[in-house]
Every structure is written in C-alpha cells, then in structure tokens.
JSON list of C-alpha atoms in Angstrom, two decimals:
[
{"chain": "Z", "resi": 263, "resn": "MET", "atom": "CA", "xyz": [-167.44, -96.08, -113.97]},
{"chain": "Z", "resi": 264, "resn": "MET", "atom": "CA", "xyz": [-164.19, -94.26, -114.29]},
{"chain": "Z", "resi": 265, "resn": "LYS", "atom": "CA", "xyz": [-165.92, -91.17, -114.38]},
{"chain": "Z", "resi": 266, "resn": "ARG", "atom": "CA", "xyz": [-167.25, -91.81, -110.89]},
{"chain": "Z", "resi": 267, "resn": "LYS", "atom": "CA", "xyz": [-164.27, -93.21, -109.32]},
{"chain": "Z", "resi": 268, "resn": "PHE", "atom": "CA", "xyz": [-162.49, -89.71, -110.76]},
{"chain": "Z", "resi": 269, "resn": "LEU", "atom": "CA", "xyz": [-165.13, -87.43, -108.87]},
{"chain": "Z", "resi": 270, "resn": "VAL", "atom": "CA", "xyz": [-164.67, -89.57, -105.73]},
{"chain": "Z", "resi": 271, "resn": "ALA", "atom": "CA", "xyz": [-161.05, -89.33, -105.90]},
{"chain": "Z", "resi": 272, "resn": "VAL", "atom": "CA", "xyz": [-161.00, -85.30, -106.73]},
{"chain": "Z", "resi": 273, "resn": "LEU", "atom": "CA", "xyz": [-163.62, -85.14, -103.65]},
{"chain": "Z", "resi": 274, "resn": "LEU", "atom": "CA", "xyz": [-161.34, -86.95, -100.92]},
{"chain": "Z", "resi": 275, "resn": "LEU", "atom": "CA", "xyz": [-158.29, -84.72, -102.14]},
{"chain": "Z", "resi": 276, "resn": "SER", "atom": "CA", "xyz": [-160.54, -81.76, -102.07]},
{"chain": "Z", "resi": 277, "resn": "LEU", "atom": "CA", "xyz": [-161.08, -83.08, -98.01]},
{"chain": "Z", "resi": 278, "resn": "ALA", "atom": "CA", "xyz": [-157.81, -83.78, -97.29]},
{"chain": "Z", "resi": 279, "resn": "ALA", "atom": "CA", "xyz": [-156.25, -80.35, -98.69]},
{"chain": "Z", "resi": 280, "resn": "SER", "atom": "CA", "xyz": [-158.92, -78.34, -96.54]},
{"chain": "Z", "resi": 281, "resn": "THR", "atom": "CA", "xyz": [-157.58, -80.22, -93.38]},
{"chain": "Z", "resi": 282, "resn": "LEU", "atom": "CA", "xyz": [-153.70, -78.83, -93.88]},
{"chain": "Z", "resi": 283, "resn": "THR", "atom": "CA", "xyz": [-154.75, -75.53, -92.29]},
{"chain": "Z", "resi": 284, "resn": "GLY", "atom": "CA", "xyz": [-157.81, -75.20, -91.03]},
{"chain": "Z", "resi": 285, "resn": "CYS", "atom": "CA", "xyz": [-160.94, -77.44, -90.10]},
{"chain": "Z", "resi": 286, "resn": "GLY", "atom": "CA", "xyz": [-164.57, -76.35, -91.39]},
{"chain": "Z", "resi": 287, "resn": "GLN", "atom": "CA", "xyz": [-167.47, -74.92, -89.56]},
{"chain": "Z", "resi": 288, "resn": "SER", "atom": "CA", "xyz": [-169.35, -77.85, -89.50]},
{"chain": "Z", "resi": 289, "resn": "SER", "atom": "CA", "xyz": [-167.33, -79.12, -86.67]},
{"chain": "Z", "resi": 290, "resn": "LYS", "atom": "CA", "xyz": [-168.15, -76.68, -84.51]},
{"chain": "Z", "resi": 291, "resn": "PRO", "atom": "CA", "xyz": [-171.15, -76.96, -81.79]},
{"chain": "Z", "resi": 292, "resn": "GLU", "atom": "CA", "xyz": [-174.28, -75.60, -82.37]},
{"chain": "Z", "resi": 293, "resn": "MET", "atom": "CA", "xyz": [-175.08, -72.55, -80.73]},
{"chain": "Z", "resi": 294, "resn": "GLU", "atom": "CA", "xyz": [-178.26, -72.04, -77.69]},
{"chain": "Z", "resi": 295, "resn": "ASN", "atom": "CA", "xyz": [-181.57, -71.32, -80.09]},
{"chain": "Z", "resi": 296, "resn": "ASP", "atom": "CA", "xyz": [-182.00, -68.60, -78.53]},
{"chain": "Z", "resi": 297, "resn": "GLN", "atom": "CA", "xyz": [-178.78, -66.72, -79.76]},
{"chain": "Z", "resi": 298, "resn": "PRO", "atom": "CA", "xyz": [-179.28, -64.23, -82.46]},
{"chain": "Z", "resi": 299, "resn": "THR", "atom": "CA", "xyz": [-177.74, -64.61, -85.93]},
{"chain": "Z", "resi": 300, "resn": "VAL", "atom": "CA", "xyz": [-175.53, -61.82, -86.22]},
{"chain": "Z", "resi": 301, "resn": "TYR", "atom": "CA", "xyz": [-172.76, -61.74, -87.51]},
{"chain": "Z", "resi": 302, "resn": "GLN", "atom": "CA", "xyz": [-172.62, -63.06, -91.51]},
{"chain": "Z", "resi": 303, "resn": "SER", "atom": "CA", "xyz": [-168.54, -62.76, -91.45]},
{"chain": "Z", "resi": 304, "resn": "LEU", "atom": "CA", "xyz": [-165.91, -61.37, -89.33]},
{"chain": "Z", "resi": 305, "resn": "GLU", "atom": "CA", "xyz": [-164.67, -59.27, -91.89]},
{"chain": "Z", "resi": 306, "resn": "ASP", "atom": "CA", "xyz": [-167.58, -57.56, -92.43]},
{"chain": "Z", "resi": 307, "resn": "SER", "atom": "CA", "xyz": [-169.01, -57.35, -89.10]},
{"chain": "Z", "resi": 308, "resn": "LEU", "atom": "CA", "xyz": [-166.53, -57.52, -86.32]},
{"chain": "Z", "resi": 309, "resn": "SER", "atom": "CA", "xyz": [-164.51, -53.96, -85.85]},
{"chain": "Z", "resi": 310, "resn": "VAL", "atom": "CA", "xyz": [-164.88, -53.40, -82.05]},
{"chain": "Z", "resi": 311, "resn": "MET", "atom": "CA", "xyz": [-164.55, -56.09, -79.51]},
{"chain": "Z", "resi": 312, "resn": "PRO", "atom": "CA", "xyz": [-167.95, -56.47, -77.33]},
{"chain": "Z", "resi": 313, "resn": "ALA", "atom": "CA", "xyz": [-168.13, -56.14, -73.83]},
{"chain": "Z", "resi": 314, "resn": "PHE", "atom": "CA", "xyz": [-167.65, -59.39, -72.45]},
{"chain": "Z", "resi": 315, "resn": "GLU", "atom": "CA", "xyz": [-167.73, -61.46, -68.98]},
{"chain": "Z", "resi": 316, "resn": "ALA", "atom": "CA", "xyz": [-166.23, -64.79, -69.44]},
{"chain": "Z", "resi": 317, "resn": "THR", "atom": "CA", "xyz": [-163.57, -66.63, -67.52]},
{"chain": "Z", "resi": 318, "resn": "ASP", "atom": "CA", "xyz": [-160.26, -68.61, -68.72]},
{"chain": "Z", "resi": 319, "resn": "LEU", "atom": "CA", "xyz": [-159.91, -72.44, -68.13]},
{"chain": "Z", "resi": 320, "resn": "GLU", "atom": "CA", "xyz": [-159.13, -71.92, -64.59]},
{"chain": "Z", "resi": 321, "resn": "GLY", "atom": "CA", "xyz": [-162.20, -70.56, -63.80]},
{"chain": "Z", "resi": 322, "resn": "ASN", "atom": "CA", "xyz": [-160.52, -66.54, -63.40]},
{"chain": "Z", "resi": 323, "resn": "PRO", "atom": "CA", "xyz": [-162.60, -63.84, -64.68]},
{"chain": "Z", "resi": 324, "resn": "VAL", "atom": "CA", "xyz": [-161.86, -62.18, -68.22]},
{"chain": "Z", "resi": 325, "resn": "ASP", "atom": "CA", "xyz": [-163.31, -59.29, -69.57]},
{"chain": "Z", "resi": 326, "resn": "GLU", "atom": "CA", "xyz": [-162.62, -56.73, -72.93]},
{"chain": "Z", "resi": 327, "resn": "SER", "atom": "CA", "xyz": [-160.40, -54.82, -70.61]},
{"chain": "Z", "resi": 328, "resn": "ILE", "atom": "CA", "xyz": [-157.79, -57.40, -71.21]},
{"chain": "Z", "resi": 329, "resn": "PHE", "atom": "CA", "xyz": [-157.03, -55.52, -74.27]},
{"chain": "Z", "resi": 330, "resn": "GLU", "atom": "CA", "xyz": [-155.60, -52.48, -72.70]},
{"chain": "Z", "resi": 331, "resn": "ASN", "atom": "CA", "xyz": [-152.85, -54.33, -71.17]},
{"chain": "Z", "resi": 332, "resn": "ALA", "atom": "CA", "xyz": [-150.62, -54.43, -74.75]},
{"chain": "Z", "resi": 333, "resn": "ASP", "atom": "CA", "xyz": [-150.58, -52.37, -77.99]},
{"chain": "Z", "resi": 334, "resn": "ILE", "atom": "CA", "xyz": [-151.72, -55.29, -79.76]},
{"chain": "Z", "resi": 335, "resn": "THR", "atom": "CA", "xyz": [-153.47, -58.84, -79.03]},
{"chain": "Z", "resi": 336, "resn": "VAL", "atom": "CA", "xyz": [-153.10, -61.41, -81.11]},
{"chain": "Z", "resi": 337, "resn": "VAL", "atom": "CA", "xyz": [-156.35, -63.38, -80.78]},
{"chain": "Z", "resi": 338, "resn": "ASN", "atom": "CA", "xyz": [-156.58, -67.08, -81.57]},
{"chain": "Z", "resi": 339, "resn": "CYS", "atom": "CA", "xyz": [-159.62, -68.85, -81.96]},
{"chain": "Z", "resi": 340, "resn": "TRP", "atom": "CA", "xyz": [-159.58, -72.72, -81.97]},
{"chain": "Z", "resi": 341, "resn": "GLY", "atom": "CA", "xyz": [-161.28, -75.62, -80.96]},
{"chain": "Z", "resi": 342, "resn": "THR", "atom": "CA", "xyz": [-160.37, -79.48, -79.46]},
{"chain": "Z", "resi": 343, "resn": "PHE", "atom": "CA", "xyz": [-162.24, -80.56, -82.54]},
{"chain": "Z", "resi": 344, "resn": "CYS", "atom": "CA", "xyz": [-159.13, -79.21, -85.05]},
{"chain": "Z", "resi": 345, "resn": "THR", "atom": "CA", "xyz": [-156.24, -80.89, -85.38]},
{"chain": "Z", "resi": 346, "resn": "PRO", "atom": "CA", "xyz": [-154.22, -77.62, -87.43]},
{"chain": "Z", "resi": 347, "resn": "CYS", "atom": "CA", "xyz": [-155.17, -75.57, -83.98]},
{"chain": "Z", "resi": 348, "resn": "ILE", "atom": "CA", "xyz": [-154.17, -78.23, -81.85]},
{"chain": "Z", "resi": 349, "resn": "GLU", "atom": "CA", "xyz": [-150.73, -78.49, -84.25]},
{"chain": "Z", "resi": 350, "resn": "GLU", "atom": "CA", "xyz": [-149.77, -74.58, -83.65]},
{"chain": "Z", "resi": 351, "resn": "LEU", "atom": "CA", "xyz": [-150.81, -74.24, -80.40]},
{"chain": "Z", "resi": 352, "resn": "PRO", "atom": "CA", "xyz": [-146.39, -75.30, -79.16]},
{"chain": "Z", "resi": 353, "resn": "ASP", "atom": "CA", "xyz": [-145.48, -72.65, -82.07]},
{"chain": "Z", "resi": 354, "resn": "LEU", "atom": "CA", "xyz": [-147.99, -70.28, -80.75]},
{"chain": "Z", "resi": 355, "resn": "ALA", "atom": "CA", "xyz": [-146.96, -70.96, -76.98]},
{"chain": "Z", "resi": 356, "resn": "GLU", "atom": "CA", "xyz": [-142.87, -70.26, -77.95]},
{"chain": "Z", "resi": 357, "resn": "TRP", "atom": "CA", "xyz": [-143.87, -67.14, -79.78]},
{"chain": "Z", "resi": 358, "resn": "ALA", "atom": "CA", "xyz": [-145.89, -65.88, -76.54]},
{"chain": "Z", "resi": 359, "resn": "LYS", "atom": "CA", "xyz": [-142.23, -65.84, -74.43]},
{"chain": "Z", "resi": 360, "resn": "GLU", "atom": "CA", "xyz": [-140.83, -64.02, -77.31]},
{"chain": "Z", "resi": 361, "resn": "MET", "atom": "CA", "xyz": [-143.07, -61.44, -77.32]},
{"chain": "Z", "resi": 362, "resn": "PRO", "atom": "CA", "xyz": [-142.37, -57.73, -76.11]},
{"chain": "Z", "resi": 363, "resn": "ASP", "atom": "CA", "xyz": [-144.16, -56.00, -73.44]},
{"chain": "Z", "resi": 364, "resn": "ASN", "atom": "CA", "xyz": [-146.60, -54.20, -75.60]},
{"chain": "Z", "resi": 365, "resn": "VAL", "atom": "CA", "xyz": [-147.55, -57.79, -77.58]},
{"chain": "Z", "resi": 366, "resn": "GLN", "atom": "CA", "xyz": [-149.92, -60.30, -75.94]},
{"chain": "Z", "resi": 367, "resn": "ILE", "atom": "CA", "xyz": [-151.73, -63.49, -77.37]},
{"chain": "Z", "resi": 368, "resn": "VAL", "atom": "CA", "xyz": [-154.88, -65.01, -76.07]},
{"chain": "Z", "resi": 369, "resn": "GLY", "atom": "CA", "xyz": [-156.97, -67.91, -77.04]},
{"chain": "Z", "resi": 370, "resn": "ILE", "atom": "CA", "xyz": [-160.56, -68.24, -77.57]},
{"chain": "Z", "resi": 371, "resn": "VAL", "atom": "CA", "xyz": [-161.77, -72.38, -76.93]},
{"chain": "Z", "resi": 372, "resn": "CYS", "atom": "CA", "xyz": [-164.78, -72.13, -79.41]},
{"chain": "Z", "resi": 373, "resn": "ASP", "atom": "CA", "xyz": [-166.08, -75.77, -79.31]},
{"chain": "Z", "resi": 374, "resn": "TYR", "atom": "CA", "xyz": [-167.45, -74.62, -75.33]},
{"chain": "Z", "resi": 375, "resn": "ASN", "atom": "CA", "xyz": [-170.75, -75.44, -74.65]},
{"chain": "Z", "resi": 376, "resn": "GLU", "atom": "CA", "xyz": [-172.16, -75.04, -71.10]},
{"chain": "Z", "resi": 377, "resn": "GLY", "atom": "CA", "xyz": [-173.06, -77.96, -69.11]},
{"chain": "Z", "resi": 378, "resn": "TRP", "atom": "CA", "xyz": [-171.60, -81.52, -68.54]},
{"chain": "Z", "resi": 379, "resn": "GLU", "atom": "CA", "xyz": [-170.38, -81.40, -72.00]},
{"chain": "Z", "resi": 380, "resn": "GLY", "atom": "CA", "xyz": [-168.72, -77.94, -71.63]},
{"chain": "Z", "resi": 381, "resn": "GLU", "atom": "CA", "xyz": [-166.68, -79.57, -68.40]},
{"chain": "Z", "resi": 382, "resn": "ALA", "atom": "CA", "xyz": [-165.62, -82.45, -70.33]},
{"chain": "Z", "resi": 383, "resn": "ASN", "atom": "CA", "xyz": [-164.41, -80.13, -73.26]},
{"chain": "Z", "resi": 384, "resn": "ILE", "atom": "CA", "xyz": [-162.62, -77.65, -70.64]},
{"chain": "Z", "resi": 385, "resn": "ARG", "atom": "CA", "xyz": [-160.74, -80.61, -69.02]},
{"chain": "Z", "resi": 386, "resn": "GLN", "atom": "CA", "xyz": [-159.83, -81.43, -72.62]},
{"chain": "Z", "resi": 387, "resn": "ALA", "atom": "CA", "xyz": [-158.59, -77.90, -73.63]},
{"chain": "Z", "resi": 388, "resn": "LYS", "atom": "CA", "xyz": [-156.59, -77.92, -70.75]},
{"chain": "Z", "resi": 389, "resn": "GLN", "atom": "CA", "xyz": [-154.62, -81.13, -71.25]},
{"chain": "Z", "resi": 390, "resn": "ILE", "atom": "CA", "xyz": [-154.05, -80.19, -74.66]},
{"chain": "Z", "resi": 391, "resn": "CYS", "atom": "CA", "xyz": [-152.81, -76.73, -73.54]},
{"chain": "Z", "resi": 392, "resn": "GLU", "atom": "CA", "xyz": [-150.48, -78.46, -70.88]},
{"chain": "Z", "resi": 393, "resn": "GLU", "atom": "CA", "xyz": [-149.14, -81.16, -73.72]},
{"chain": "Z", "resi": 394, "resn": "ALA", "atom": "CA", "xyz": [-148.27, -78.02, -76.05]},
{"chain": "Z", "resi": 395, "resn": "GLY", "atom": "CA", "xyz": [-146.65, -75.83, -73.46]},
{"chain": "Z", "resi": 396, "resn": "VAL", "atom": "CA", "xyz": [-149.18, -73.16, -73.71]},
{"chain": "Z", "resi": 397, "resn": "ASP", "atom": "CA", "xyz": [-149.29, -70.68, -70.45]},
{"chain": "Z", "resi": 398, "resn": "PHE", "atom": "CA", "xyz": [-150.97, -67.49, -72.33]},
{"chain": "Z", "resi": 399, "resn": "VAL", "atom": "CA", "xyz": [-154.56, -67.08, -71.34]},
{"chain": "Z", "resi": 400, "resn": "GLN", "atom": "CA", "xyz": [-157.27, -69.38, -72.80]},
{"chain": "Z", "resi": 401, "resn": "ILE", "atom": "CA", "xyz": [-160.76, -67.67, -72.80]},
{"chain": "Z", "resi": 402, "resn": "VAL", "atom": "CA", "xyz": [-163.70, -69.95, -72.36]},
{"chain": "Z", "resi": 403, "resn": "PRO", "atom": "CA", "xyz": [-166.65, -67.53, -73.76]},
{"chain": "Z", "resi": 404, "resn": "ASP", "atom": "CA", "xyz": [-169.53, -66.35, -72.77]},
{"chain": "Z", "resi": 405, "resn": "LYS", "atom": "CA", "xyz": [-172.63, -65.39, -74.91]},
{"chain": "Z", "resi": 406, "resn": "ALA", "atom": "CA", "xyz": [-170.99, -62.28, -76.19]},
{"chain": "Z", "resi": 407, "resn": "LEU", "atom": "CA", "xyz": [-167.93, -63.99, -77.52]},
{"chain": "Z", "resi": 408, "resn": "GLN", "atom": "CA", "xyz": [-170.13, -67.06, -78.64]},
{"chain": "Z", "resi": 409, "resn": "GLU", "atom": "CA", "xyz": [-172.16, -64.44, -80.80]},
{"chain": "Z", "resi": 410, "resn": "ILE", "atom": "CA", "xyz": [-168.60, -63.78, -82.33]},
{"chain": "Z", "resi": 411, "resn": "GLN", "atom": "CA", "xyz": [-167.93, -66.96, -83.00]},
{"chain": "Z", "resi": 412, "resn": "LEU", "atom": "CA", "xyz": [-170.90, -67.34, -85.21]},
{"chain": "Z", "resi": 413, "resn": "GLY", "atom": "CA", "xyz": [-168.85, -65.04, -88.04]},
{"chain": "Z", "resi": 414, "resn": "ILE", "atom": "CA", "xyz": [-165.95, -68.06, -88.23]},
{"chain": "Z", "resi": 415, "resn": "LEU", "atom": "CA", "xyz": [-166.10, -70.25, -91.09]},
{"chain": "Z", "resi": 416, "resn": "VAL", "atom": "CA", "xyz": [-162.81, -72.00, -90.45]},
{"chain": "Z", "resi": 417, "resn": "TYR", "atom": "CA", "xyz": [-160.64, -72.93, -87.51]},
{"chain": "Z", "resi": 418, "resn": "PRO", "atom": "CA", "xyz": [-158.42, -71.55, -86.23]},
{"chain": "Z", "resi": 419, "resn": "THR", "atom": "CA", "xyz": [-159.08, -68.34, -86.90]},
{"chain": "Z", "resi": 420, "resn": "THR", "atom": "CA", "xyz": [-156.87, -65.34, -85.75]},
{"chain": "Z", "resi": 421, "resn": "PHE", "atom": "CA", "xyz": [-157.42, -61.52, -85.41]},
{"chain": "Z", "resi": 422, "resn": "PHE", "atom": "CA", "xyz": [-155.78, -59.08, -83.85]},
{"chain": "Z", "resi": 423, "resn": "VAL", "atom": "CA", "xyz": [-156.78, -56.54, -81.16]},
{"chain": "Z", "resi": 424, "resn": "ASP", "atom": "CA", "xyz": [-155.62, -52.74, -80.48]},
{"chain": "Z", "resi": 425, "resn": "ASN", "atom": "CA", "xyz": [-155.39, -51.49, -76.91]},
{"chain": "Z", "resi": 426, "resn": "SER", "atom": "CA", "xyz": [-158.91, -49.82, -77.19]},
{"chain": "Z", "resi": 427, "resn": "GLY", "atom": "CA", "xyz": [-160.70, -53.07, -78.38]},
{"chain": "Z", "resi": 428, "resn": "HIS", "atom": "CA", "xyz": [-160.74, -52.12, -82.06]},
{"chain": "Z", "resi": 429, "resn": "VAL", "atom": "CA", "xyz": [-159.76, -55.20, -84.36]},
{"chain": "Z", "resi": 430, "resn": "VAL", "atom": "CA", "xyz": [-156.82, -53.93, -86.66]},
{"chain": "Z", "resi": 431, "resn": "GLY", "atom": "CA", "xyz": [-155.48, -55.70, -89.85]},
{"chain": "Z", "resi": 432, "resn": "GLU", "atom": "CA", "xyz": [-156.05, -58.82, -91.30]},
{"chain": "Z", "resi": 433, "resn": "ILE", "atom": "CA", "xyz": [-158.28, -61.83, -90.27]},
{"chain": "Z", "resi": 434, "resn": "ILE", "atom": "CA", "xyz": [-156.36, -64.84, -91.05]},
{"chain": "Z", "resi": 435, "resn": "GLU", "atom": "CA", "xyz": [-158.71, -67.82, -91.41]},
{"chain": "Z", "resi": 436, "resn": "GLU", "atom": "CA", "xyz": [-155.81, -70.80, -90.97]},
{"chain": "Z", "resi": 437, "resn": "ALA", "atom": "CA", "xyz": [-153.05, -71.75, -88.81]},
{"chain": "Z", "resi": 438, "resn": "ASN", "atom": "CA", "xyz": [-150.21, -69.75, -89.91]},
{"chain": "Z", "resi": 439, "resn": "ILE", "atom": "CA", "xyz": [-147.87, -68.64, -87.34]},
{"chain": "Z", "resi": 440, "resn": "GLU", "atom": "CA", "xyz": [-145.81, -66.58, -90.07]},
{"chain": "Z", "resi": 441, "resn": "LYS", "atom": "CA", "xyz": [-148.90, -64.47, -91.16]},
{"chain": "Z", "resi": 442, "resn": "TYR", "atom": "CA", "xyz": [-150.00, -63.81, -87.53]},
{"chain": "Z", "resi": 443, "resn": "LYS", "atom": "CA", "xyz": [-146.15, -62.05, -87.04]},
{"chain": "Z", "resi": 444, "resn": "GLU", "atom": "CA", "xyz": [-146.14, -59.89, -90.02]},
{"chain": "Z", "resi": 445, "resn": "GLU", "atom": "CA", "xyz": [-149.67, -58.66, -89.34]},
{"chain": "Z", "resi": 446, "resn": "VAL", "atom": "CA", "xyz": [-148.41, -58.18, -85.87]},
{"chain": "Z", "resi": 447, "resn": "THR", "atom": "CA", "xyz": [-144.98, -56.37, -87.12]},
{"chain": "Z", "resi": 448, "resn": "SER", "atom": "CA", "xyz": [-146.78, -54.45, -89.86]},
{"chain": "Z", "resi": 449, "resn": "TYR", "atom": "CA", "xyz": [-149.19, -52.94, -87.34]},
{"chain": "Z", "resi": 450, "resn": "LEU", "atom": "CA", "xyz": [-146.16, -51.62, -84.66]},
{"chain": "Z", "resi": 451, "resn": "GLU", "atom": "CA", "xyz": [-144.20, -50.51, -87.65]},
{"chain": "Z", "resi": 452, "resn": "ASN", "atom": "CA", "xyz": [-147.41, -48.13, -88.83]},
{"chain": "Z", "resi": 453, "resn": "GLN", "atom": "CA", "xyz": [-147.86, -47.31, -85.30]},
{"chain": "Z", "resi": 454, "resn": "SER", "atom": "CA", "xyz": [-144.07, -46.20, -84.64]},
{"chain": "Z", "resi": 455, "resn": "ASN", "atom": "CA", "xyz": [-144.50, -44.33, -88.43]},
{"chain": "Z", "resi": 456, "resn": "GLU", "atom": "CA", "xyz": [-147.38, -42.31, -87.35]},
{"chain": "Z", "resi": 457, "resn": "VAL", "atom": "CA", "xyz": [-146.01, -41.31, -84.10]},
{"chain": "Z", "resi": 458, "resn": "GLN", "atom": "CA", "xyz": [-142.80, -39.94, -85.77]},
{"chain": "Z", "resi": 459, "resn": "ASP", "atom": "CA", "xyz": [-145.18, -38.09, -88.47]},
{"chain": "Z", "resi": 460, "resn": "HIS", "atom": "CA", "xyz": [-146.70, -36.33, -85.63]},
{"chain": "Z", "resi": 461, "resn": "ALA", "atom": "CA", "xyz": [-143.44, -35.52, -83.69]}
]
C-alpha cells in the first residue's frame, strides 16, 4: 500500500514539474486526416521555412516574406490551452518593444482548427493577446504551418529564422525568455564577426 502511494506521489510530482515551463503535445488538437506526418521533430527536419499563405488574428494575409523584415525573427509557437505560453506573453510583449529594428518576433497560434471551433479559438487568442499587451504579429497557421506543428512536442516552442527563411540557432522547448534573448544576441554577434572577417 505504501509503495502504491509513493508511486502515485511520484507521478503527480512529475506531472506538476512538466507544467512549470511547457505543455505537452497531448493538449494539441488533431490535424486533418489528410495531413501527412512529415516531421518527426523540428530539430531534425526544419531547416528552412516553407512557403505559406496564412493570416494574422485580424485576418490580414501573412506569408514567408515576413522574415525578410529583420535579420532574425523569433518565432514563438504557443497555444491558448498552455498556461506557460500565456504567462510569458507579457514578457514577450515588453521585449518586442525593446527590440532593435533588425530583430522581430512573431507568434503562431498552434491550436487553431478550421470551422466554428476555430473562430472561437481566434477570439480567445485575441483576448489573451490583448490582456498581455501583445502587439506583434500572431499567425493563424495554414496547412503548411500546421505541417510544421507535427514536430512540436512541447509548448511553447521557440525557434529563430534569418532573413532568407533559414532556421538558425537552438530550438527552445520551454518558456524561457532569457534563452531566447541569448540566442538572438549570439546570432547577431556571429553575424557581426563574419562581416568583420570578410572586410
């Protein structure tokens, strides 16, 4: 009996720990039946962003040209179901205001599904962003971006894209804004050093 109670306690502690910095994939909605399972993990498979034709939360078109606007883009994949995702949004909003012109951040609302539920999801995402003071672009994914989501195991997942659409640096599978900042700083320093080396 004591052994059983101990195992239950360990299981509960493990579940609690897993929710501190990220949400598991089990909370993610199912993709459409005809959606191919292409990616096993982002780290192994995502090196270049695909062409996509999505919208933001206001219905404005967004495509892969968004990455041309900055030397590096922070791509924050989050869900309305994910407490750590929501809790870090105010910090991301503040950071976005402090970013230099050659750095930007975009979000991808990863629990979007088409239809009535999707509309409710967009309303919820809008409310969350409004309460967090978020004014950077939040992308409602199309099929190409949904395909990328198949490789996301934890929310939030954050990765970095250069101005030619290549994924650079480390993929971070937790809510850790300090790590995001370190990746951006490291990338910009490396780019600056490369320019100096070729001067």
